[in-house]
Short mmCIF file of C-alpha atoms in Angstrom, two decimals:
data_model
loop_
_atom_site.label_atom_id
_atom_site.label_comp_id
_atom_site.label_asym_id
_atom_site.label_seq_id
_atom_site.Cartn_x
_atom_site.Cartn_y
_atom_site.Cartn_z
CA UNK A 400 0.00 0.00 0.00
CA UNK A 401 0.79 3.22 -0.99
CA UNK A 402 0.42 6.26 1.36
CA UNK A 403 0.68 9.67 0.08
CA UNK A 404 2.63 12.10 2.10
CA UNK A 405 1.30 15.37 2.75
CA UNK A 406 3.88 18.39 2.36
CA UNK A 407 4.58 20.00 5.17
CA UNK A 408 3.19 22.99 3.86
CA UNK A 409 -0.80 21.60 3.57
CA UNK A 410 -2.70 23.91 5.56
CA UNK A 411 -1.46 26.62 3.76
CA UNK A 412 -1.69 24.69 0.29
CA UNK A 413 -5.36 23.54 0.80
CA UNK A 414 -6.76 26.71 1.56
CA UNK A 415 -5.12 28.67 -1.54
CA UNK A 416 -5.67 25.76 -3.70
CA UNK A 417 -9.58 25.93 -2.88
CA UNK A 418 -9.59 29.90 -3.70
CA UNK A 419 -7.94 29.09 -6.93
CA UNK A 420 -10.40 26.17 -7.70
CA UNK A 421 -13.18 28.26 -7.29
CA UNK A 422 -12.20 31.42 -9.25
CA UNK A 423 -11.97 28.69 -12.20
CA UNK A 424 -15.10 26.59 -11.68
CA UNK A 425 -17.07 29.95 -11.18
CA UNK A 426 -15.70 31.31 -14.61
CA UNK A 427 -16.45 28.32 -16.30
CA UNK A 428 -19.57 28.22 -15.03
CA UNK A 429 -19.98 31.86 -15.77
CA UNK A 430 -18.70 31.36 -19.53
CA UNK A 431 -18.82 28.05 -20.50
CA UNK A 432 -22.17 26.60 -18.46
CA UNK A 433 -21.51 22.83 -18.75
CA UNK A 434 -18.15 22.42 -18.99
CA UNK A 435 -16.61 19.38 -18.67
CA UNK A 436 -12.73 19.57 -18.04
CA UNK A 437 -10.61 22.90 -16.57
CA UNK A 438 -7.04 22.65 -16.63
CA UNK A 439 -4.55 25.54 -15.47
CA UNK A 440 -0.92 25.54 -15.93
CA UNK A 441 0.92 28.47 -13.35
CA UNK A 442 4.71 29.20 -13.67
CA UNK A 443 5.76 31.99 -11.00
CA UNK A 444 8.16 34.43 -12.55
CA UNK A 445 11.78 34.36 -10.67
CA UNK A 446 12.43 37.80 -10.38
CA UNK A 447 8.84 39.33 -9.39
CA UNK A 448 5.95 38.45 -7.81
CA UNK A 449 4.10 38.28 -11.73
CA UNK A 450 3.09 34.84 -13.03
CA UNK A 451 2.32 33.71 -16.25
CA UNK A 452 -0.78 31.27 -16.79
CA UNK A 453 -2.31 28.95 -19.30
CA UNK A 454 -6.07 27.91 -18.89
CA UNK A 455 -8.18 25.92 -20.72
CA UNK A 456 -11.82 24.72 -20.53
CA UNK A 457 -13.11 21.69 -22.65
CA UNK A 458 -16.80 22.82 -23.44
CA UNK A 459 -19.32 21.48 -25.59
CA UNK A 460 -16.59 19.25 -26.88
CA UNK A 461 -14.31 21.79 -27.75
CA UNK A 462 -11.16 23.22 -26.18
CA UNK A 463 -10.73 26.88 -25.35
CA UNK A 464 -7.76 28.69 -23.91
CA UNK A 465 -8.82 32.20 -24.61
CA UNK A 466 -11.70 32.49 -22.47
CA UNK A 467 -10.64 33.58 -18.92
CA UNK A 468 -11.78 36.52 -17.90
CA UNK A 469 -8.73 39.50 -16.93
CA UNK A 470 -10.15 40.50 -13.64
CA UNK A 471 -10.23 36.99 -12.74
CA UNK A 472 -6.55 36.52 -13.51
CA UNK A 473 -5.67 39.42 -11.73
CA UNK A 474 -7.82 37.73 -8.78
CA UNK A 475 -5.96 34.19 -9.34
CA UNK A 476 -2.41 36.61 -9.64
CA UNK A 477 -3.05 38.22 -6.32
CA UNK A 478 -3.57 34.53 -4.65
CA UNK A 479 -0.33 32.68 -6.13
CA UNK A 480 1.81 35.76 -4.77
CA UNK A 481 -0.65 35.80 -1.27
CA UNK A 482 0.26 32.26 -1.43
CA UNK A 483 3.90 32.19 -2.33
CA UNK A 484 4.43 34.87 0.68
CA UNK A 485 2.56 32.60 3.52
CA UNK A 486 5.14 29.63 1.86
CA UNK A 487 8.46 32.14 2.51
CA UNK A 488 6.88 33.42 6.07
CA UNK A 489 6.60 29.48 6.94
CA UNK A 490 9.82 28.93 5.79
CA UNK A 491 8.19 26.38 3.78
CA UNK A 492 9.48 25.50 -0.34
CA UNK A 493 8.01 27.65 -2.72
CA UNK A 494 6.39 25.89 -5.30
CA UNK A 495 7.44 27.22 -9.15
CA UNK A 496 4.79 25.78 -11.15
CA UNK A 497 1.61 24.33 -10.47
CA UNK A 498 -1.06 21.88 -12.62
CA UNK A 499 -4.68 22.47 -11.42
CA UNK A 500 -7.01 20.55 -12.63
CA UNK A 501 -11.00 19.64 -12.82
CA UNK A 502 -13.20 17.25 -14.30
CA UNK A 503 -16.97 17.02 -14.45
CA UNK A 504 -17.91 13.37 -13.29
CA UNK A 505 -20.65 11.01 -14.39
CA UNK A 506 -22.57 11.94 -11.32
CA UNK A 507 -22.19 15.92 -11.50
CA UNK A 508 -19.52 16.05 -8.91
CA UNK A 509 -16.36 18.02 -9.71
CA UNK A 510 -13.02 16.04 -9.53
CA UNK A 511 -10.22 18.18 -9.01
CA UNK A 512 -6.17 17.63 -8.72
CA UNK A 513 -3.29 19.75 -7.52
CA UNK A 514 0.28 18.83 -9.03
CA UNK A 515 3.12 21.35 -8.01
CA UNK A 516 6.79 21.62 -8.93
CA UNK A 517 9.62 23.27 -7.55
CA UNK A 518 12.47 22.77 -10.16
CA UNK A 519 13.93 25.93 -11.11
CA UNK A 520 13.05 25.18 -15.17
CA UNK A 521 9.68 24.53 -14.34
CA UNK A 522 9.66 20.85 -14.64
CA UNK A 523 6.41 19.44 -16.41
CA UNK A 524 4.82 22.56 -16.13
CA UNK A 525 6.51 24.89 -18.03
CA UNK A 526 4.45 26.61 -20.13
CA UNK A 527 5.71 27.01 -23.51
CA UNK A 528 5.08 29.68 -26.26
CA UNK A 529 6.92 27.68 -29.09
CA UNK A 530 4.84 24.59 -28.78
CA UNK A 531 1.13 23.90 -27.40
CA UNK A 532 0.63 23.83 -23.98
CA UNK A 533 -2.68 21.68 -24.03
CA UNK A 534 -1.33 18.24 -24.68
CA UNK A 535 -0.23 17.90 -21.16
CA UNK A 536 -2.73 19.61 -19.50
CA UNK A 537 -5.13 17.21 -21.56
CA UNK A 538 -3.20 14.44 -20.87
CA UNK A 539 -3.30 14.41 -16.93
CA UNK A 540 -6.82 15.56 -17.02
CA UNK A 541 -7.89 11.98 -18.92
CA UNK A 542 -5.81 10.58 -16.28
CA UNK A 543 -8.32 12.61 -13.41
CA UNK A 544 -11.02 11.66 -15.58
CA UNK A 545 -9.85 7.98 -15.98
CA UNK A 546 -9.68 7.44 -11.93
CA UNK A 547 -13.88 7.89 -11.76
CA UNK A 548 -13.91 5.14 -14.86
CA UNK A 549 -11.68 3.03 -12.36
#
């Protein structure tokens, strides 16, 4: 048996990953009413406390990544560096990129998944402007969606 362990840092985790969560199921809901998939990719800029973000919504069978609203961003903006601040004040490791991601499930409950990373480059999820960013958000969102299907 396998048992997960939690980072040190999961109070503090938990509570910003639920803001972010719901600033992107209320868009969705807001923009794209029966959505089906949400994935968000976050990279947190080394110098500054900017980030740069790439988030998608699969809706009506289609994907979108141009669809988030910019006061929400600033909203989800002014979390990671809220967050990223509680992480240095708790002496804690900042994370440097983050997957969030949600899935609708057969029985209208919302599956979600947090993945950080704290390699300096990124790791998996660097987002990229020289190739497409959705492959790998899709990918580990069929895996989310693949763990209801058991």
């Amino acid at each position: 048996m396998t048992i997960n362990k939690l980072p040190p840092s999961h109070e503090i985790d938990t509570r910003y990953m639920g803001h972010v969560f719901q600033i992107m199921e209320d868009c969705a809901d807001e923009r794209a009413e029966g959505w089906t998939k949400l994935g968000l990719l976050v990279n947190q800029s080394p110098d500054n406390p900017s980030v740069l973000t790439y988030i998608a919504v699969v809706w009506k069978g289609k994907k979108y990544d141009k669809w988030f609203p910019e006061l929400a961003l600033k909203a989800l903006a002014d979390i990671f560096y809220d967050w990223q601040q509680e992480l240095i004040v708790g002496d804690f490791p900042k994370w440097t990129a983050m997957f969030f991601g949600a899935v609708l499930q057969s029985d209208g409950n919302v599956r979600t998944l947090w993945l950080p990373e704290y390699a300096a480059d990124y790791g998996a999820w660097r987002i990229t402007r020289d190739a497409p960013n959705w492959p790998r958000v899709e990918a580990e969102l069929d895996k989310l969606l693949a763990r209801e299907q058991g």
